[in-house]
Coordinates of C-alpha atoms in Angstrom, one line a residue:
M1 CA 5.1 23.1 15.5
P2 CA 5.5 20.4 18.2
V3 CA 8.7 20.3 20.0
G4 CA 10.9 17.5 18.6
Q5 CA 9.3 17.6 15.1
F6 CA 11.0 19.2 12.1
R7 CA 10.2 20.4 8.6
T8 CA 13.9 20.6 7.9
W9 CA 16.5 18.1 9.0
V10 CA 20.2 17.5 8.4
K11 CA 21.9 14.5 6.8
Y12 CA 25.5 13.9 7.8
V13 CA 27.8 12.5 5.2
D14 CA 31.1 11.0 6.6
Q15 CA 33.9 10.2 4.3
G16 CA 37.5 8.9 4.7
T17 CA 39.3 7.2 7.7
F18 CA 40.5 9.0 10.6
P19 CA 42.6 11.2 10.8
D20 CA 41.9 11.9 7.1
S21 CA 38.1 12.1 7.4
T22 CA 35.6 14.7 6.7
R23 CA 32.0 15.4 7.4
D24 CA 29.6 17.2 5.1
F25 CA 26.1 18.3 5.9
G26 CA 23.0 18.1 3.6
V27 CA 19.9 20.0 4.5
M28 CA 16.8 18.1 3.7
R29 CA 13.1 19.3 3.1
C30 CA 10.3 19.3 0.8
N31 CA 11.4 19.8 -2.9
H32 CA 8.1 21.2 -4.0
C33 CA 8.0 18.9 -7.1
T34 CA 6.5 20.2 -10.3
D35 CA 4.6 16.9 -10.8
A36 CA 4.1 16.2 -7.1
P37 CA 3.4 12.5 -6.2
C38 CA 1.9 13.6 -2.8
V39 CA -0.7 15.7 -4.5
K40 CA -1.7 12.8 -6.8
I41 CA -2.1 10.3 -4.0
C42 CA -3.9 12.6 -1.5
P43 CA -7.5 11.5 -1.4
T44 CA -9.0 14.6 -0.1
K45 CA -7.0 17.4 -2.0
A46 CA -5.4 18.4 1.3
L47 CA -2.2 18.8 -0.6
F48 CA -2.2 21.1 -3.6
V49 CA 0.0 23.1 -6.0
R50 CA -0.3 26.8 -5.8
D51 CA -0.1 29.0 -8.9
D52 CA 3.5 29.9 -8.0
G53 CA 4.5 26.2 -7.9
I54 CA 4.6 25.8 -4.0
V55 CA 3.2 22.6 -2.8
D56 CA 1.0 23.6 0.1
F57 CA -1.4 21.8 2.3
D58 CA -4.8 22.4 4.1
R59 CA -4.7 20.6 7.5
D60 CA -8.5 21.0 7.7
R61 CA -9.0 18.6 4.8
C62 CA -6.4 16.1 5.9
I63 CA -7.6 12.7 7.3
G64 CA -4.2 11.4 8.3
C65 CA -4.1 8.4 5.9
K66 CA -0.3 8.8 5.5
S67 CA -0.5 8.1 1.8
C68 CA 1.5 11.3 1.0
M69 CA 4.3 10.0 3.2
Q70 CA 4.6 7.0 0.9
G71 CA 4.3 9.0 -2.3
C72 CA 7.0 11.6 -1.3
P73 CA 10.4 10.5 -2.7
Y74 CA 12.3 12.8 -0.3
D75 CA 10.8 11.7 3.0
A76 CA 9.7 15.2 3.6
I77 CA 6.2 14.7 5.1
Y78 CA 5.4 13.7 8.6
I79 CA 2.4 13.5 11.0
D80 CA 2.0 16.5 13.3
E81 CA 1.7 15.2 16.8
D82 CA -0.7 18.0 17.8
T83 CA -3.1 18.0 14.8
H84 CA -2.7 14.4 13.8
T85 CA -2.5 15.6 10.2
A86 CA 0.2 15.7 7.6
A87 CA 2.7 18.5 7.7
K88 CA 5.8 19.6 5.7
C89 CA 7.8 22.6 4.6
N90 CA 5.4 24.8 2.6
F91 CA 8.1 27.1 1.4
C92 CA 6.9 29.6 4.1
A93 CA 4.0 30.5 1.7
H94 CA 2.7 33.1 4.1
R95 CA 6.1 34.9 3.9
I96 CA 6.3 34.5 0.1
D97 CA 2.9 36.2 -0.1
Q98 CA 4.4 39.2 1.6
D99 CA 7.4 39.3 -0.7
K100 CA 9.7 37.9 2.0
E101 CA 12.1 35.1 1.9
P102 CA 11.5 31.7 3.7
A103 CA 12.6 31.7 7.4
C104 CA 15.4 29.3 6.8
V105 CA 17.0 31.5 4.2
V106 CA 16.9 34.5 6.6
V107 CA 18.3 32.7 9.7
C108 CA 21.0 30.6 8.1
P109 CA 24.3 32.3 9.4
T110 CA 26.5 31.2 6.4
H111 CA 24.1 31.9 3.5
S112 CA 24.1 28.3 2.6
I113 CA 20.4 28.5 1.7
W114 CA 19.1 30.7 -1.1
V115 CA 15.8 30.9 -2.9
G116 CA 15.2 31.8 -6.5
D117 CA 14.7 30.5 -10.1
L118 CA 17.2 27.8 -11.1
D119 CA 16.8 28.9 -14.6
D120 CA 17.9 32.4 -13.9
P121 CA 21.4 32.8 -15.4
H122 CA 22.8 34.4 -12.2
R123 CA 21.5 31.6 -10.1
A124 CA 22.7 29.0 -12.5
A125 CA 26.2 30.5 -12.4
V126 CA 26.2 30.4 -8.5
A127 CA 24.9 26.8 -8.5
A128 CA 27.7 25.7 -11.0
D129 CA 30.3 27.2 -8.7
L130 CA 29.3 25.2 -5.7
P131 CA 31.9 22.5 -4.8
V132 CA 30.7 18.8 -5.4
D133 CA 32.4 16.2 -3.1
P134 CA 32.7 12.5 -4.1
V135 CA 30.3 10.3 -2.1
S136 CA 31.5 6.8 -3.0
G137 CA 32.0 5.0 0.3
A138 CA 30.3 7.7 2.4
K139 CA 28.4 6.9 5.6
T140 CA 25.1 8.7 5.9
T141 CA 23.1 9.2 9.0
L142 CA 20.0 11.3 9.8
D143 CA 19.5 13.3 12.9
I144 CA 15.8 12.8 12.8
P145 CA 14.1 9.2 12.9
H146 CA 11.9 8.4 10.0
T147 CA 9.6 5.5 10.8
R148 CA 7.2 3.3 8.5
P149 CA 3.9 5.1 8.1
W150 CA 2.0 2.0 7.2
G151 CA 2.1 -1.1 9.6
W152 CA 0.1 -4.1 10.5
R153 CA -3.3 -2.6 9.8
V154 CA -2.5 -2.1 6.1
I155 CA -0.9 -5.5 6.0
T156 CA -4.1 -7.1 7.4
Y157 CA -6.3 -5.1 5.1
L158 CA -4.4 -6.5 2.1
W159 CA -5.2 -10.0 3.3
A160 CA -8.9 -9.3 4.3
K161 CA -10.0 -7.7 1.1
G162 CA -8.1 -10.3 -0.9
L163 CA -9.9 -13.1 0.9
G164 CA -13.3 -11.6 0.3
G165 CA -12.6 -10.7 -3.2
G166 CA -11.1 -14.1 -4.0
A167 CA -14.1 -16.1 -2.5
L168 CA -16.6 -14.1 -4.6
M169 CA -14.6 -14.6 -7.8
I170 CA -14.4 -18.3 -7.3
A171 CA -18.2 -18.6 -6.5
S172 CA -18.9 -16.4 -9.7
L173 CA -16.8 -18.6 -11.8
G174 CA -18.6 -21.7 -10.3
I175 CA -21.9 -20.3 -11.4
L176 CA -20.8 -19.4 -14.9
L177 CA -19.1 -22.7 -15.4
G178 CA -22.1 -24.7 -14.1
V179 CA -20.3 -26.1 -11.1
D180 CA -22.6 -26.7 -8.0
L181 CA -20.9 -25.4 -4.8
G182 CA -24.1 -25.7 -2.9
V183 CA -24.2 -23.3 0.2
L184 CA -20.7 -22.2 -0.6
T185 CA -22.2 -20.2 -3.5
T186 CA -25.4 -19.1 -1.9
I187 CA -24.1 -18.0 1.5
V188 CA -20.5 -18.6 2.4
A189 CA -18.7 -16.8 -0.6
P190 CA -20.9 -13.6 -0.4
A191 CA -20.6 -13.6 3.5
L192 CA -16.8 -13.7 3.2
G193 CA -17.1 -10.8 0.7
V194 CA -19.2 -8.8 3.1
A195 CA -16.9 -9.7 6.0
G196 CA -13.7 -9.0 4.1
T197 CA -15.0 -5.5 3.0
A198 CA -16.2 -4.7 6.5
V199 CA -12.8 -5.6 8.1
T200 CA -11.0 -3.8 5.3
G201 CA -13.0 -0.6 5.8
A202 CA -12.7 -0.7 9.7
L203 CA -8.8 -1.2 9.4
L204 CA -8.5 1.7 6.9
V205 CA -10.5 4.1 9.1
W206 CA -8.6 2.9 12.3
D207 CA -5.3 3.6 10.5
L208 CA -6.2 7.2 9.8
K209 CA -4.7 9.8 12.2
R210 CA -7.9 11.7 11.9
P211 CA -10.5 8.9 11.7
E212 CA -13.5 11.2 12.4
R213 CA -12.8 12.7 8.9
F214 CA -13.0 9.5 7.0
L215 CA -16.0 10.7 5.1
Y216 CA -13.8 13.3 3.5
I217 CA -12.7 10.6 1.1
L218 CA -16.2 10.7 -0.4
L219 CA -17.2 14.3 0.3
K220 CA -13.9 16.1 -0.7
S221 CA -12.7 13.6 -3.2
N222 CA -9.6 13.7 -5.3
F223 CA -10.5 11.3 -8.1
G224 CA -6.9 11.1 -9.2
S225 CA -6.1 9.3 -6.0
W226 CA -6.4 5.5 -5.8
L227 CA -7.3 5.9 -2.2
V228 CA -10.5 7.4 -3.4
L229 CA -11.0 5.1 -6.2
G230 CA -10.2 2.2 -3.9
A231 CA -12.9 3.4 -1.6
Y232 CA -15.4 3.2 -4.5
A233 CA -14.1 -0.3 -5.4
L234 CA -14.8 -1.4 -1.8
A235 CA -18.3 0.1 -1.9
A236 CA -19.1 -1.7 -5.2
H237 CA -17.8 -5.0 -3.8
A238 CA -19.8 -4.5 -0.6
A239 CA -22.9 -3.8 -2.6
V240 CA -22.5 -6.8 -4.8
S241 CA -21.7 -9.1 -1.9
G242 CA -24.5 -7.7 0.2
V243 CA -27.2 -8.2 -2.4
W244 CA -25.8 -11.7 -3.2
L245 CA -25.9 -12.7 0.4
L246 CA -29.5 -11.4 0.9
Y247 CA -30.7 -13.2 -2.2
G248 CA -28.8 -16.4 -1.2
I249 CA -30.4 -16.3 2.3
G250 CA -33.9 -15.9 0.6
V251 CA -33.3 -18.9 -1.6
E252 CA -31.9 -21.1 1.2
T253 CA -34.9 -20.3 3.5
G254 CA -37.4 -20.7 0.7
L255 CA -38.5 -17.1 0.8
L256 CA -37.3 -16.5 -2.8
T257 CA -37.2 -18.8 -5.8
A258 CA -33.8 -19.5 -7.3
S259 CA -33.5 -17.9 -10.7
E260 CA -30.6 -18.8 -13.1
V261 CA -30.9 -15.3 -14.6
V262 CA -30.3 -13.6 -11.3
W263 CA -27.4 -16.0 -10.3
T264 CA -25.8 -15.2 -13.7
I265 CA -26.2 -11.5 -13.2
L266 CA -24.6 -11.7 -9.8
A267 CA -21.8 -13.8 -11.1
V268 CA -21.0 -11.3 -14.0
L269 CA -20.9 -8.5 -11.5
G270 CA -19.0 -10.5 -8.9
I271 CA -15.9 -11.1 -11.1
P272 CA -14.9 -7.5 -11.8
A273 CA -15.9 -6.5 -8.3
G274 CA -13.6 -9.1 -6.8
V275 CA -10.9 -8.4 -9.3
M276 CA -10.9 -4.6 -8.4
V277 CA -11.2 -4.9 -4.7
A278 CA -8.2 -7.3 -4.7
G279 CA -6.1 -5.5 -7.1
Y280 CA -6.7 -1.7 -6.8
T281 CA -3.9 -1.5 -4.1
A282 CA -1.4 -2.1 -6.9
F283 CA -2.3 1.3 -8.4
L284 CA -2.4 2.9 -4.9
F285 CA 1.1 1.6 -4.1
G286 CA 2.1 2.7 -7.6
Q287 CA 1.3 6.2 -6.6
A288 CA 3.5 5.8 -3.5
E289 CA 6.5 6.9 -5.8
G290 CA 8.8 7.1 -2.8
R291 CA 8.7 3.3 -2.4
D292 CA 10.5 1.7 -5.3
L293 CA 9.7 -1.8 -4.3
W294 CA 6.0 -1.3 -4.7
Q295 CA 6.3 -0.1 -8.3
S296 CA 6.3 -3.7 -9.8
P297 CA 4.2 -4.2 -12.9
L298 CA 3.4 -7.7 -11.6
L299 CA 1.6 -6.3 -8.4
F300 CA -1.9 -6.1 -9.7
W301 CA -1.8 -9.7 -11.1
H302 CA 0.0 -10.9 -8.0
L303 CA -2.6 -9.4 -5.8
N304 CA -5.4 -11.2 -7.7
V305 CA -3.6 -14.5 -7.6
A306 CA -3.1 -14.2 -3.9
A307 CA -6.8 -13.3 -3.5
V308 CA -7.8 -16.4 -5.3
M309 CA -5.5 -18.4 -3.1
V310 CA -6.7 -17.2 0.2
G311 CA -10.4 -17.1 -1.0
A312 CA -10.2 -20.7 -2.0
G313 CA -8.5 -21.5 1.3
A314 CA -11.4 -19.9 3.2
L315 CA -14.0 -21.8 1.2
A316 CA -12.0 -25.0 1.7
V317 CA -12.3 -24.5 5.5
A318 CA -15.9 -23.7 5.2
A319 CA -16.5 -26.9 3.2
L320 CA -15.7 -28.9 6.3
I321 CA -18.5 -27.2 8.1
V322 CA -21.3 -26.9 5.5
N323 CA -22.6 -29.3 3.0
T324 CA -21.0 -29.1 -0.5
T325 CA -20.9 -31.4 -3.6
A326 CA -17.8 -33.5 -4.5
D327 CA -17.5 -31.5 -7.6
G328 CA -17.7 -28.3 -5.7
A329 CA -15.0 -29.4 -3.2
A330 CA -12.7 -30.5 -6.1
F331 CA -13.4 -27.1 -7.8
V332 CA -12.2 -25.2 -4.7
A333 CA -9.1 -27.5 -4.3
R334 CA -8.1 -26.9 -7.8
F335 CA -8.1 -23.1 -7.4
L336 CA -6.3 -23.4 -4.0
A337 CA -3.5 -25.6 -5.3
A338 CA -3.1 -23.8 -8.7
A339 CA -3.1 -20.3 -7.1
A340 CA -0.6 -21.3 -4.5
V341 CA 1.8 -22.6 -7.2
L342 CA 1.3 -19.4 -9.2
H343 CA 1.8 -17.3 -6.1
V344 CA 5.2 -18.9 -5.5
L345 CA 6.3 -18.7 -9.2
M346 CA 5.4 -15.0 -9.2
L347 CA 7.4 -14.5 -6.0
L348 CA 10.5 -16.2 -7.7
L349 CA 10.1 -14.2 -10.8
E350 CA 9.7 -10.9 -8.9
Y351 CA 12.7 -11.4 -6.6
G352 CA 14.9 -13.6 -8.9
G353 CA 15.1 -11.0 -11.6
R354 CA 16.6 -7.5 -12.1
H355 CA 15.0 -4.5 -10.5
A356 CA 14.3 -1.1 -12.0
S357 CA 16.2 0.9 -9.4
R358 CA 18.8 0.6 -6.8
A359 CA 16.3 1.3 -4.0
A360 CA 14.1 -1.6 -5.2
A361 CA 17.1 -3.8 -5.5
V362 CA 18.1 -3.0 -1.9
A363 CA 14.5 -3.7 -0.6
A364 CA 14.4 -6.9 -2.5
H365 CA 17.7 -8.0 -1.0
M366 CA 16.4 -7.4 2.4
I367 CA 13.6 -9.8 1.7
T368 CA 15.6 -12.5 0.1
H369 CA 18.9 -12.3 1.9
G370 CA 18.6 -9.8 4.7
R371 CA 16.5 -9.2 7.8
Y372 CA 13.3 -10.7 6.3
A373 CA 14.9 -13.7 4.6
I374 CA 13.7 -16.4 7.1
P375 CA 10.1 -15.4 7.2
F376 CA 10.0 -15.0 3.4
W377 CA 11.6 -18.4 2.5
T378 CA 10.0 -20.4 5.3
L379 CA 6.5 -19.0 5.6
G380 CA 5.9 -16.9 2.4
V381 CA 7.4 -19.6 0.0
A382 CA 7.9 -23.0 1.6
L383 CA 4.6 -23.0 3.4
A384 CA 2.7 -22.0 0.2
V385 CA 4.5 -24.8 -1.6
V386 CA 3.5 -27.3 1.1
A387 CA -0.1 -26.1 1.0
A388 CA -0.3 -26.6 -2.7
A389 CA 1.1 -30.2 -2.4
V390 CA -1.4 -31.0 0.5
A391 CA -4.4 -29.6 -1.5
F392 CA -3.4 -31.4 -4.7
P393 CA -5.1 -34.8 -3.7
G394 CA -8.5 -32.9 -3.7
W395 CA -7.9 -31.8 -7.3
N396 CA -10.4 -34.4 -8.6
G397 CA -12.4 -34.8 -5.5
G398 CA -11.3 -37.6 -3.2
G399 CA -14.7 -37.8 -1.5
T400 CA -13.2 -38.8 1.8
V401 CA -13.1 -36.9 5.1
L402 CA -9.3 -37.2 5.1
V403 CA -8.9 -35.4 1.8
A404 CA -11.4 -32.7 2.9
V405 CA -9.4 -32.1 6.1
A406 CA -6.2 -32.0 4.2
V407 CA -7.5 -29.4 1.8
A408 CA -8.9 -27.4 4.7
V409 CA -5.5 -27.5 6.5
A410 CA -3.9 -26.2 3.2
G411 CA -6.6 -23.5 3.3
V412 CA -5.4 -22.3 6.7
A413 CA -1.7 -22.5 5.7
V414 CA -2.1 -20.2 2.7
Q415 CA -3.6 -17.5 5.0
V416 CA -0.5 -17.6 7.2
A417 CA 1.8 -17.7 4.0
L418 CA 0.1 -14.6 2.5
L419 CA 0.2 -12.7 5.7
A420 CA 3.8 -13.5 6.2
Y421 CA 4.7 -12.4 2.7
E422 CA 2.7 -9.1 2.9
T423 CA 4.4 -8.3 6.1
V424 CA 7.8 -8.3 4.7
F425 CA 6.7 -6.8 1.4
V426 CA 5.1 -3.8 3.1
R427 CA 7.8 -3.4 5.7
A428 CA 10.8 -3.8 3.3
G429 CA 9.3 -1.3 0.9
Q430 CA 9.4 1.3 3.6
D431 CA 12.8 0.4 5.1
V432 CA 15.0 1.8 2.4
P433 CA 16.0 5.5 3.4
L434 CA 14.5 7.9 1.0
S435 CA 16.7 11.0 1.6

């Protein structure tokens, strides 16, 4: 193992006030869960459960996506600085196979660590005899730093795929409802879909610690992982957007004849493709069982609302550059204003109510009253409210340049608002100490 990295680390628990103070030590490592979240979320089956229950890993399959770090409730997984793959305690499986005890059990000078079946009557008696100290008011520190595995690339990817998926959903609804969006439908929306998917894919590969292995997601797939299913959602969205864009270019250049049937088929495919590419991250974050804030049942719906908001914002900006009808501009403005309002209402509902766990409540408090309160309330909430108000005059189609500019400004503002919120959401979810 690289010098300075550890599969076992110590938590210090300080209690009392000097001179009546005590310090206890808690040794932390992988707990080899029976229903291991890291195994579920791993996209390439690099983590697996052996027949004897040990959760082991295959570094030759690992792509370094860091999803397992988010899924582990015990903060037991890290990225090996030498191999750039995940690593953790594997119960000294190579020693277990030789009927030996794990190395930590052998070297511990005070016999504080033992290995065996907790259901064994003798072991149960030993465990019951261990002293239990009260921890109320205890101050806990770790001797090993634990950082956020996911950073700005994941934050930006959430925005990019939402923008592309939202634009395609709005264009699809325009076709099905008979609203003429002009070139926004034929070229701009699918181009945003293609661009959003491309940027998303590039960011995801860039974020891997072993990017040269990114194809393992498709070649060594764990279909129980939403990182794998999300990759297929991205591929489906890219395919629909790409075919749509090529057909739109053909129609606009006169090489192809516009067909109502073809447009309807593309629209029918565009809605589920957009919904899934925008919302699949809710299921991926749901598999990150170590991050309680991300377990919200509203997340899938919120991601889609946010996607419509930024997708409409991008179309509003494009409407200043390309020709579109008054009805089309009003159609986009309605989605922009309505989605921005709904986005804010969902934020207030999410952070104004009760949370399922103490860890989720702590993370939410960081967002609303702690270190992230200023960007959350000013950019994430207030800016979205202002954007909705600015876009509202275009609800019925003002037909003036001033109204179009105002809606476009609102379209830019919602991009900033969503990026600000996603930044605090992703960061706060990882800031609560797991162990």
